[in-house]
Short mmCIF file of C-alpha atoms in Angstrom, two decimals:
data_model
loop_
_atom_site.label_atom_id
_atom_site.label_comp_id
_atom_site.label_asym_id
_atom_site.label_seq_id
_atom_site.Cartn_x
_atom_site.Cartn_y
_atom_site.Cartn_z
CA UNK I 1432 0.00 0.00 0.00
CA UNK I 1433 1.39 3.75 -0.45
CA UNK I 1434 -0.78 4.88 2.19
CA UNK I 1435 -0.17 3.43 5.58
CA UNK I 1436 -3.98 4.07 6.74
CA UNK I 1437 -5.34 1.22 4.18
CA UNK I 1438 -3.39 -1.37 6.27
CA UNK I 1439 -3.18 0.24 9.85
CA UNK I 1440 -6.12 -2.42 11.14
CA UNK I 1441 -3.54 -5.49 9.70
CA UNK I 1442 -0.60 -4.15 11.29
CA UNK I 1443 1.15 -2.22 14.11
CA UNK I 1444 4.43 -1.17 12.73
CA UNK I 1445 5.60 -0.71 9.18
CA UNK I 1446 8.91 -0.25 6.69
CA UNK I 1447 8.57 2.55 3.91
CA UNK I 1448 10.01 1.39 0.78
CA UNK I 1449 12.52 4.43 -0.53
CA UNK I 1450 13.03 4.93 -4.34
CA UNK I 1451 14.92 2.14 -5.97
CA UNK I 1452 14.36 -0.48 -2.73
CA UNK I 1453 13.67 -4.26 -3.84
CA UNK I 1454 12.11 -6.61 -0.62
CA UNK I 1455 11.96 -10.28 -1.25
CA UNK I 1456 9.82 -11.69 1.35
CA UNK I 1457 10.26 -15.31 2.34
CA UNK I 1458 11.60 -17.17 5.80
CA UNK I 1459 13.98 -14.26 6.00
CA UNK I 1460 13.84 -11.21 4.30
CA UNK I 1461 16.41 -9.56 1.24
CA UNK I 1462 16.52 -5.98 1.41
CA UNK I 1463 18.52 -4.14 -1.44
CA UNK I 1464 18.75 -0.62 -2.42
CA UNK I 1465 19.71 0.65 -6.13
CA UNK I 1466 21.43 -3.32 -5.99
CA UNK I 1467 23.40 -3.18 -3.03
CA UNK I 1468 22.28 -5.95 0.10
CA UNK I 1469 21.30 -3.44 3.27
CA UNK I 1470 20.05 -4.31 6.72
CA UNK I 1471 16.17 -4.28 6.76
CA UNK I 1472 15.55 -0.58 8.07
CA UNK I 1473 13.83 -0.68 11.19
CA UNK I 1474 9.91 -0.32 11.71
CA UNK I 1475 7.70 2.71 12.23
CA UNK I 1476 4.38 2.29 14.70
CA UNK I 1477 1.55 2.58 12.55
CA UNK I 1478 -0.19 6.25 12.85
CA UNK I 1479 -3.49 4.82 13.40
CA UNK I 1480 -5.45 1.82 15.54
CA UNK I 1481 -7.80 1.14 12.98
CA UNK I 1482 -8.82 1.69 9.13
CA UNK I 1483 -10.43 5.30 8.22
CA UNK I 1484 -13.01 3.60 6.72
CA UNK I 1485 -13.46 1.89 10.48
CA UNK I 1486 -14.38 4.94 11.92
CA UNK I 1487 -17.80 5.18 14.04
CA UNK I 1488 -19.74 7.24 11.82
CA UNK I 1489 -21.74 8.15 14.81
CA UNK I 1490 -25.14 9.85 14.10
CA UNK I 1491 -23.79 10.99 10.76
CA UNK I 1492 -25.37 9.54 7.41
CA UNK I 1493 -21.78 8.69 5.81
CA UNK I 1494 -17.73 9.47 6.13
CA UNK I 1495 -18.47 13.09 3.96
CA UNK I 1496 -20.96 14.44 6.42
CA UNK I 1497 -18.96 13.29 8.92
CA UNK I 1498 -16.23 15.10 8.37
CA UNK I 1499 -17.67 18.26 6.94
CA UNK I 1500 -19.03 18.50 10.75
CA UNK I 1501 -15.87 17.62 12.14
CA UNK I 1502 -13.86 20.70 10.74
CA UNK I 1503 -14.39 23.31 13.46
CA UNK I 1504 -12.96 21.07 16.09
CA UNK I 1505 -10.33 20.20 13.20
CA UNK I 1506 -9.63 23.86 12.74
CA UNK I 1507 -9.78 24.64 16.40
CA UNK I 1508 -7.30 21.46 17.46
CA UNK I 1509 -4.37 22.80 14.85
CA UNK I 1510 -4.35 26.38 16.18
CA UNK I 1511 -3.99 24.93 19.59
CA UNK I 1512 -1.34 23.51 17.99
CA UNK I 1513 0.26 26.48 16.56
CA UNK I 1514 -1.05 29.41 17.42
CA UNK I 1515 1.62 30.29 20.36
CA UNK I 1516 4.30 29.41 17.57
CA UNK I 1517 3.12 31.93 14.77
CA UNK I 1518 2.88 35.34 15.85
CA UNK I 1519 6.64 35.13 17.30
CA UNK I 1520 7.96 33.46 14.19
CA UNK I 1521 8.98 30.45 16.28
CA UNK I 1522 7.31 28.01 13.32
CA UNK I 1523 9.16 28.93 10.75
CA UNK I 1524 12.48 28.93 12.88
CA UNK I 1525 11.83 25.52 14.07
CA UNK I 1526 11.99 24.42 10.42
CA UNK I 1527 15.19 25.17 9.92
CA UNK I 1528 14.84 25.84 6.11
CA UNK I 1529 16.78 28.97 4.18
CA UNK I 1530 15.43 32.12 3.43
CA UNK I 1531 13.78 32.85 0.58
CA UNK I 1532 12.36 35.24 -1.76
CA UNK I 1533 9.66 33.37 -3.51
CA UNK I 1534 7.08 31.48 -3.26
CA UNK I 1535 6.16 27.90 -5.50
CA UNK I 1536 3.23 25.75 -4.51
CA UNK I 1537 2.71 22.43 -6.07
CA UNK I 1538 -0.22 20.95 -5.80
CA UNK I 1539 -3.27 18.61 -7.42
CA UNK I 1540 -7.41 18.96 -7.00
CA UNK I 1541 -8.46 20.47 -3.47
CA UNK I 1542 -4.83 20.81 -2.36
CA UNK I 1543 -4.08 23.13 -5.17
CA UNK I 1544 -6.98 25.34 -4.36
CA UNK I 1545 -5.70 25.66 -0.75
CA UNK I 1546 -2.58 26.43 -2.29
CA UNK I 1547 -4.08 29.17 -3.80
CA UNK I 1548 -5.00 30.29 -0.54
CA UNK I 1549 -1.86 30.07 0.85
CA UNK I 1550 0.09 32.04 -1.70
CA UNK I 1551 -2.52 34.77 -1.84
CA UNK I 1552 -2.15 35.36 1.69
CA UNK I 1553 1.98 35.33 1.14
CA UNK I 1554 1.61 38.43 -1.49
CA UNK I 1555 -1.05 39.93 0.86
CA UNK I 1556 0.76 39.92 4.33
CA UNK I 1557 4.10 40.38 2.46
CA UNK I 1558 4.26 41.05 -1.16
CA UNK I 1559 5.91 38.13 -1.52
CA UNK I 1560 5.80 36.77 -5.13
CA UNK I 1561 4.14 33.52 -5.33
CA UNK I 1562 3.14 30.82 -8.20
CA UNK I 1563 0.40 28.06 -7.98
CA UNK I 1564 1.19 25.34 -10.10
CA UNK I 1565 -0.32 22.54 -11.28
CA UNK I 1566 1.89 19.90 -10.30
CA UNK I 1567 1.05 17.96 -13.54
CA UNK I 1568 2.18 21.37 -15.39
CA UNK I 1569 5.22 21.81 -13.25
CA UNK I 1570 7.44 21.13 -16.86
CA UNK I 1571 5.69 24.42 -18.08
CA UNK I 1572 7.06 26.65 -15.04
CA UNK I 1573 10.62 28.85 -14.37
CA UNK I 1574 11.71 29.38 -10.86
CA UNK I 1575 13.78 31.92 -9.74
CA UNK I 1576 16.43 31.95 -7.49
CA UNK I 1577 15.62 32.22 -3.92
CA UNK I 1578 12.46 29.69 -4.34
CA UNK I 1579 10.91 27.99 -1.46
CA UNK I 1580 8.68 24.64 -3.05
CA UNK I 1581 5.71 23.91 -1.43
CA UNK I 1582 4.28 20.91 -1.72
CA UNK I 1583 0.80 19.57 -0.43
CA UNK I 1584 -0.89 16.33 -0.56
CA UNK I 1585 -3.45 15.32 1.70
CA UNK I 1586 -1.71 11.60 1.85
CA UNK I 1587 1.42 12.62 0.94
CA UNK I 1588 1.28 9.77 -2.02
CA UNK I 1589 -0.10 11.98 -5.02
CA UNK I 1590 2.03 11.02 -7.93
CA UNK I 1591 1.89 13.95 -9.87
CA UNK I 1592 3.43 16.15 -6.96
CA UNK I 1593 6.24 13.65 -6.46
CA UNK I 1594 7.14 13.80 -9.98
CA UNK I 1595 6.92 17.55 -10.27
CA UNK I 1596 9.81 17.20 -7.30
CA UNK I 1597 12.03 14.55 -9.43
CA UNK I 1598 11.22 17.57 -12.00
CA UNK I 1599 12.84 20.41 -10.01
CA UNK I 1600 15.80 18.15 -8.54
CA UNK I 1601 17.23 19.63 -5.50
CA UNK I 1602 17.28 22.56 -6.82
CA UNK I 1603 15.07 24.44 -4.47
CA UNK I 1604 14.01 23.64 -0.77
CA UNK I 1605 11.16 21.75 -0.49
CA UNK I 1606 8.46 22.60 2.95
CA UNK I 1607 5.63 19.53 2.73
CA UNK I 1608 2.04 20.07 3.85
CA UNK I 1609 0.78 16.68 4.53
CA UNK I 1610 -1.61 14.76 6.15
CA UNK I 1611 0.54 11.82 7.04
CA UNK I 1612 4.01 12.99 8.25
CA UNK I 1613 5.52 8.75 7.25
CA UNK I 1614 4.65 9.30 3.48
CA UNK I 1615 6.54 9.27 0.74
CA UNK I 1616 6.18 13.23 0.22
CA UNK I 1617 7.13 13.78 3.69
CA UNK I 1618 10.63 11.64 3.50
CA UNK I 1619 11.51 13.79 0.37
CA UNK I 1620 11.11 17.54 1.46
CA UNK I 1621 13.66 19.04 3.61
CA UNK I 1622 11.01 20.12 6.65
CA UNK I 1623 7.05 19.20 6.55
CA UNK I 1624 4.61 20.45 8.46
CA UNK I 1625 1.46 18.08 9.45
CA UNK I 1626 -2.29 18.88 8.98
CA UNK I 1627 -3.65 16.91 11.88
CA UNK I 1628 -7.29 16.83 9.68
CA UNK I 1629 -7.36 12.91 11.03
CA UNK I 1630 -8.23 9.89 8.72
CA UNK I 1631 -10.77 10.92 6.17
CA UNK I 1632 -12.84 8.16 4.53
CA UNK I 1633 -15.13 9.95 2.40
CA UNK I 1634 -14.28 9.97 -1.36
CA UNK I 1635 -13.78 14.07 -1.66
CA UNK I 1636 -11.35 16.45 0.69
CA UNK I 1637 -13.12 17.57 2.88
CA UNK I 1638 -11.86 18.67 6.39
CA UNK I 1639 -7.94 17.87 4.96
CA UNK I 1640 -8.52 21.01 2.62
CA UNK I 1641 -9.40 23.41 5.47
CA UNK I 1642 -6.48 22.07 7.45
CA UNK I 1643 -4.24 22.41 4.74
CA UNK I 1644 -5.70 26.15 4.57
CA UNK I 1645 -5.02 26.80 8.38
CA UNK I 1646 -1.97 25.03 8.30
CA UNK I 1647 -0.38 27.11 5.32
CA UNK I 1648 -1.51 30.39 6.35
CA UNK I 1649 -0.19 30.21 9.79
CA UNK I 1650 3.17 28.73 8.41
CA UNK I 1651 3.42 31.94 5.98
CA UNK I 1652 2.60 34.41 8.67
CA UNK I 1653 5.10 32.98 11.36
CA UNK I 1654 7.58 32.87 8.17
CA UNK I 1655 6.80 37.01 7.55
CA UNK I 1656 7.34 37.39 11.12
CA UNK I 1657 10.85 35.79 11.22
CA UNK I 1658 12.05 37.62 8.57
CA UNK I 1659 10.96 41.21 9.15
CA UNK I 1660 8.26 41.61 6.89
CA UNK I 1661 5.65 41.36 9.13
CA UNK I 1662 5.24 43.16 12.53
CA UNK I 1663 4.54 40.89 15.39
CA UNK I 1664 1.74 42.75 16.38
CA UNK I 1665 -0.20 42.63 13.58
CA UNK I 1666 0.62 38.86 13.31
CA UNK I 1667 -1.01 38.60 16.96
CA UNK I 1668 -4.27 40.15 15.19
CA UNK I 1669 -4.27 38.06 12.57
CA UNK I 1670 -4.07 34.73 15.06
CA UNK I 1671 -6.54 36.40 17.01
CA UNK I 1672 -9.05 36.74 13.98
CA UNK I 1673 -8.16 33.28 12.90
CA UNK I 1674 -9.02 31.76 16.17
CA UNK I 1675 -12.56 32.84 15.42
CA UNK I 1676 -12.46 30.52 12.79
CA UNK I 1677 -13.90 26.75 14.59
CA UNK I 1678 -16.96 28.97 15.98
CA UNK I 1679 -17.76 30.80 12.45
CA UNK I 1680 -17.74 27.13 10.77
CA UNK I 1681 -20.09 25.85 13.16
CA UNK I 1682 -22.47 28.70 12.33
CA UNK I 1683 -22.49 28.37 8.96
CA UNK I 1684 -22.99 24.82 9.32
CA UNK I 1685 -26.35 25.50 11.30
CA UNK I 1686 -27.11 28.07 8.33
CA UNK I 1687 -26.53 25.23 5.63
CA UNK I 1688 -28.71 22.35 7.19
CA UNK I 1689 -31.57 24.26 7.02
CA UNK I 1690 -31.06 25.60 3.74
CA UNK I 1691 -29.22 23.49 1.71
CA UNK I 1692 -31.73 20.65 0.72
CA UNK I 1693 -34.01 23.14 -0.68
CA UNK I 1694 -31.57 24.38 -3.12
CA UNK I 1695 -30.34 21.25 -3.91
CA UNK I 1696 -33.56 19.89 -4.65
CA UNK I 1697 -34.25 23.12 -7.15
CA UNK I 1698 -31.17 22.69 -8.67
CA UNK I 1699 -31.27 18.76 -8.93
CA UNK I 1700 -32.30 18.44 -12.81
CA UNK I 1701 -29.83 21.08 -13.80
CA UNK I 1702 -27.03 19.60 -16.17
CA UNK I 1703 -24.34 21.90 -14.98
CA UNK I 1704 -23.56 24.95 -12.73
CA UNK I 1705 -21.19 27.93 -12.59
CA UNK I 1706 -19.26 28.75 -9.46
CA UNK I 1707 -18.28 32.67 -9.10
CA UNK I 1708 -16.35 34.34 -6.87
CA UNK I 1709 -13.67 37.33 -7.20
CA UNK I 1710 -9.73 37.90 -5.54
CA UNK I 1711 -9.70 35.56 -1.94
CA UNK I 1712 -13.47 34.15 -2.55
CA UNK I 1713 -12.18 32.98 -5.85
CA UNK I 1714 -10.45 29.54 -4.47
CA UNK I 1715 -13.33 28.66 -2.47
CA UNK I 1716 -15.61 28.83 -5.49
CA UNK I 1717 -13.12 26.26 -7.67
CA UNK I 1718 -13.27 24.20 -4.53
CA UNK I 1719 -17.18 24.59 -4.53
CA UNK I 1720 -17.12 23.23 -8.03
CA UNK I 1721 -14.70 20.61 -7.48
CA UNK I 1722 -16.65 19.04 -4.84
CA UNK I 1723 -19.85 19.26 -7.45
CA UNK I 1724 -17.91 16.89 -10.21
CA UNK I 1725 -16.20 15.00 -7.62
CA UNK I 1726 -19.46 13.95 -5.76
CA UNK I 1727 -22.48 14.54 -7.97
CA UNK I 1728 -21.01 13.57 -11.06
CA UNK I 1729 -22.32 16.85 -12.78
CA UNK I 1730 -19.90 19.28 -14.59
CA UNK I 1731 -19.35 22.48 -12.51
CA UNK I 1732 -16.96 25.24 -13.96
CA UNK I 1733 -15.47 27.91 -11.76
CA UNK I 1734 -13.85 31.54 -12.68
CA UNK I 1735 -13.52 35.02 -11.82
CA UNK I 1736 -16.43 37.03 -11.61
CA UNK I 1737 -14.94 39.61 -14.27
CA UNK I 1738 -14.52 36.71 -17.18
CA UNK I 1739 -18.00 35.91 -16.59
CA UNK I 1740 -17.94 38.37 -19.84
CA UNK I 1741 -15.71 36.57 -21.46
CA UNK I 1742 -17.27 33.14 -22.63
CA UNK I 1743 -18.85 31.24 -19.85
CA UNK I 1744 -21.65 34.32 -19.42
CA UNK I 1745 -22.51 32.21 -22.79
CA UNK I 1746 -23.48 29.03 -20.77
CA UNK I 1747 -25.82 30.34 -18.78
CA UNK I 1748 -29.43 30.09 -19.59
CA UNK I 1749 -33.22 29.86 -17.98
CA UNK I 1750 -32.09 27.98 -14.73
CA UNK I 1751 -28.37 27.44 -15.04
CA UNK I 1752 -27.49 27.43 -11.37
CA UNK I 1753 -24.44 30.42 -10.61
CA UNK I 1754 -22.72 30.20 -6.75
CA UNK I 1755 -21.91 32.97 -5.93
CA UNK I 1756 -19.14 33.25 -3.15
CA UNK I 1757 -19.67 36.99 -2.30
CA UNK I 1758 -17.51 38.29 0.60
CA UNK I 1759 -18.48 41.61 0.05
CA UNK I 1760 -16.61 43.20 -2.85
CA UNK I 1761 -19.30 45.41 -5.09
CA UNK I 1762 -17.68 44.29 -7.99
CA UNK I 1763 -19.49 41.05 -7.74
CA UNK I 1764 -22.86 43.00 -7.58
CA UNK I 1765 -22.96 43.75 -11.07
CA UNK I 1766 -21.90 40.30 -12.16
CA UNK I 1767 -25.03 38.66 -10.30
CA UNK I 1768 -27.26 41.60 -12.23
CA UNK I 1769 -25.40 40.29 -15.43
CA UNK I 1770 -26.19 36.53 -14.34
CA UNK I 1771 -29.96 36.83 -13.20
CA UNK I 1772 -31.16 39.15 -16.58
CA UNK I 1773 -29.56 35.87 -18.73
CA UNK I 1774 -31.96 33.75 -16.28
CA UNK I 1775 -30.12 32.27 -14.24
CA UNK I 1776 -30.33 30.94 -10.97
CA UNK I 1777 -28.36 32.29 -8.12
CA UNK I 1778 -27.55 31.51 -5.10
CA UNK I 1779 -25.21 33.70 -3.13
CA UNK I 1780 -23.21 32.44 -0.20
CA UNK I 1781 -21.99 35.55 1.66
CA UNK I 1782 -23.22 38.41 4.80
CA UNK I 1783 -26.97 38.95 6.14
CA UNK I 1784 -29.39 38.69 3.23
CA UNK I 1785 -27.56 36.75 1.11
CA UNK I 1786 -29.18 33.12 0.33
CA UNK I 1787 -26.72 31.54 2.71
CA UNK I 1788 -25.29 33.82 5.17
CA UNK I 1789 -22.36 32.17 6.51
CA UNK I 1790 -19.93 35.11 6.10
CA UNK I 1791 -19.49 36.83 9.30
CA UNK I 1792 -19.45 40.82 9.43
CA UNK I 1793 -16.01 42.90 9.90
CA UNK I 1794 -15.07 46.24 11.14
CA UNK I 1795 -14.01 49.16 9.16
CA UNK I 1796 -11.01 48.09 7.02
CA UNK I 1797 -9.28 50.74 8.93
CA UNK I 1798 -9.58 49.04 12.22
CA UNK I 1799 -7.99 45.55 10.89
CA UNK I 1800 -4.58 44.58 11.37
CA UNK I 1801 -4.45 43.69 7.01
CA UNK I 1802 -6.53 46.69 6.58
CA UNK I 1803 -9.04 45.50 4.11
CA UNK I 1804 -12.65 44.24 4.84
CA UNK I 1805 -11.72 40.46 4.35
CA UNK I 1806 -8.57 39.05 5.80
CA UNK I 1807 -5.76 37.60 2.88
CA UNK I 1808 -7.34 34.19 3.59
CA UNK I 1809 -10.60 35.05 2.59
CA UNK I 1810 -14.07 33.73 3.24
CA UNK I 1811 -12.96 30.38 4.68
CA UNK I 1812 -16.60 29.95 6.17
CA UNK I 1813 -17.68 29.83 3.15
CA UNK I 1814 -16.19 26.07 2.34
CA UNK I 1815 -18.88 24.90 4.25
CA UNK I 1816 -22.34 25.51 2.90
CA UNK I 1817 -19.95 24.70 -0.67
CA UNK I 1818 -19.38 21.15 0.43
CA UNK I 1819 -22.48 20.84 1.73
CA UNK I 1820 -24.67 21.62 -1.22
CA UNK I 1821 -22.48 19.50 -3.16
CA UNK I 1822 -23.30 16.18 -0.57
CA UNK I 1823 -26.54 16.72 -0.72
CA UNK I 1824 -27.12 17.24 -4.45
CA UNK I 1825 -25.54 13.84 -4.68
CA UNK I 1826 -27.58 12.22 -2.49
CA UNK I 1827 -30.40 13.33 -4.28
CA UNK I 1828 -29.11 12.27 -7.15
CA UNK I 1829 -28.68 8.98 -5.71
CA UNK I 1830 -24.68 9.24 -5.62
CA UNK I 1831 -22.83 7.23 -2.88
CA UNK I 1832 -20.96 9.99 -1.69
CA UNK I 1833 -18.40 8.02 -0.17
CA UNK I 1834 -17.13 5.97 -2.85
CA UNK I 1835 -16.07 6.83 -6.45
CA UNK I 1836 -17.96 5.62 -9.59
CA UNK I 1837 -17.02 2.96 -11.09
CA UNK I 1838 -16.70 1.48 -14.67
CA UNK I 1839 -20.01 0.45 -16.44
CA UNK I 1840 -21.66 -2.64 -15.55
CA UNK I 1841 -19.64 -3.05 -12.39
CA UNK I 1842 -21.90 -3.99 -9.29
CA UNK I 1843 -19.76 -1.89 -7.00
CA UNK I 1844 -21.28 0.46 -4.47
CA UNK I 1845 -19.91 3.27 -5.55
CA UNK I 1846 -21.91 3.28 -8.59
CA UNK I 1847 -24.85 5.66 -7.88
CA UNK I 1848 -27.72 3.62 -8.66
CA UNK I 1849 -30.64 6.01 -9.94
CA UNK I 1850 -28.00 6.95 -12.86
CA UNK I 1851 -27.42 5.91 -16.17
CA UNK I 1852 -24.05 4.79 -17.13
CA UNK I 1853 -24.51 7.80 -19.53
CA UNK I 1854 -24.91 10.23 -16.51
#
């Protein structure tokens, strides 16, 4: 297995197999690395007592609701971890990687939207130049010197990041945001940083993306800190606003149950749906669509509220559902107008009167220690009525939202059953 979780209920301790090891197992084992005999390294305990898929599911329906409710305590257990260990800088210090000037994330799906949000709060807080890149794409990019790689995979396994690394050599320091500190992506970086989101059994990343958020936003601040670009002060403020983060999920999650289904259900027949949003709403929305495709099986497309103009405007017709993640820029205001006189159907996630209002309120952009109305990690709240709409839609569709479809005429249970092969 490449991820130690599948086979944590068969065993207790475990041997990672490095690039070019060969095990013969027999009466005795043969170890050999690149062709050369070596003593059998020695075992790791196994991270957890039991398979993810193991876990009680309690009084939840499946794994995905699960663990959609299980992200303020999530959120709320990693700044425990970390919060004393940002403002001061003492995070990044403790990693004991260079200085840098840049910024690279690598990333696939979910974890490349959280990368976004990671590097937009870099350039924010610091002016720090920052790429996102695809780490399927990674041939296509140029780094400068001075570049610090990030790399984040929820299992630390995905294939395309750890070929986008063979890619860039060891050229660059590598920092690894991972979900499992023994995996392959974690042996290769030079420091890595865990996400603590837990085992996650449900098909789509869930509660791993908004540690992955947390994790990499409070690793760039204490980073700003420790090398003068940030005031300590202001850092304090910006810990300070994230800690309001567990209790702001757990509101919008109350928001979402009650209004959720009824959207879903009016939205149910629709082939496909736009996801909007504009500057730090705009990785939320991707992720909003992501979790669409990856759950209900229906296409979703995400961009900026100001290309709306510019081609997928076209799509939209008499129904065509448009989510709108609105954290108050009036920008987007004229966009909706634009989106509702075509017919469409929108639903806006954002402050009071909005059709799901699960972003809280701020001060005068004056009185905030970033000094704009939404802090440089925008609208995280908003991930939560996103995957939430997107679980239930499936379920009305008849989806198994824990499992991935599988090929036609398979009996599997991951084939949602009141679908077509077509669908």
């Amino acid at each position: 297995a490449s991820d130690v979780g599948t086979i944590a209920a068969w065993c207790e301790t475990f041997v990672p197999l490095r690039d070019g090891d060969v095990v013969e197992l027999g009466e005795a084992w043969s170890w050999s690395s690149e062709g050369i005999a070596v003593p059998v390294p020695f075992p790791t305990a196994a991270p957890f007592a039991a398979n993810a898929l193991d876990v009680d599911l309690e009084d939840h329906p499946d794994h995905t609701a699960k663990e959609i409710a299980e992200q303020p305590g999530v959120v709320a257990d990693v700044l425990d971890r970390v919060r004393h260990r940002t403002a001061d800088g003492s995070t990044w210090t403790g990693l004991g990687l260079p200085a840098f000037e840049r910024l690279a994330v690598v990333a696939c799906g979910s974890s490349l939207h959280a990368g976004q949000v990671v590097a937009g709060t870099a350039r924010t807080l610091g002016g720090v130049p920052a790429d996102v890149v695809a780490a399927s794409e990674v041939d296509q990019v140029v780094l400068g010197p001075g570049t610090l790689v990030v790399a984040i995979s929820q299992s630390g396994e995905t294939a395309d990041v750890l070929r986008a690394l063979d890619r860039l050599d060891d050229r660059f320091p590598v920092l690894a945001l991972t979900n499992d500190v023994h995996s392959s992506l974690a042996r290769r970086a030079d420091a890595v940083l865990d996400c603590h989101a837990g085992p996650e059994g449900g098909l789509a990343a869930t509660k791993s993306f908004t540690a992955q958020v947390v994790v990499g936003v409070t690793a760039v601040v204490s980073a700003l800190v420790a090398s003068g670009r940030l005031e300590p002060t202001r850092a304090a403020a910006l810990v300070d606003e994230l800690s309001e983060l567990p209790e702001r999920m757990a509101a919008a999650a109350v928001v979402a149950a009650e209004r959720v289904p009824l959207l879903a259900a009016t939205v149910r027949d629709a082939p496909g749906s736009l996801f909007v949003g504009r500057g730090p709403g705009l990785p939320y929305a991707a992720e909003g669509a992501l979790k669409v495709e990856e759950l209900a099986y229906r296409w979703a497309r995400s961009c900026a509220v100001g290309e709306l103009g510019h081609g997928p405007l076209a799509l939209v017709d008499e129904g065509t559902p448009v989510v709108v993640v609105d954290h108050g820029d009036p920008r987007i205001t004229a966009a909706v107008a634009e989106v509702r006189a075509r017919g469409g159907f929108v639903v806006t996630i954002g402050g009071a009167g909005s059709d799901l209002p699960v972003i809280a309120g701020r001060a005068e952009a004056t009185d905030l220690a970033w000094g704009r109305s939404v802090a440089p990690w925008g609208p995280i709240e908003a991930v939560v009525p996103l995957q939430m709409l997107a679980r239930e839609l499936a379920v009305q569709l008849g989806c198994a939202v824990d499992k991935p479809r599988v090929p036609v005429g398979s009996t599997a249970v991951g084939w949602p059953g009141t679908r077509s092969a077509a669908g």
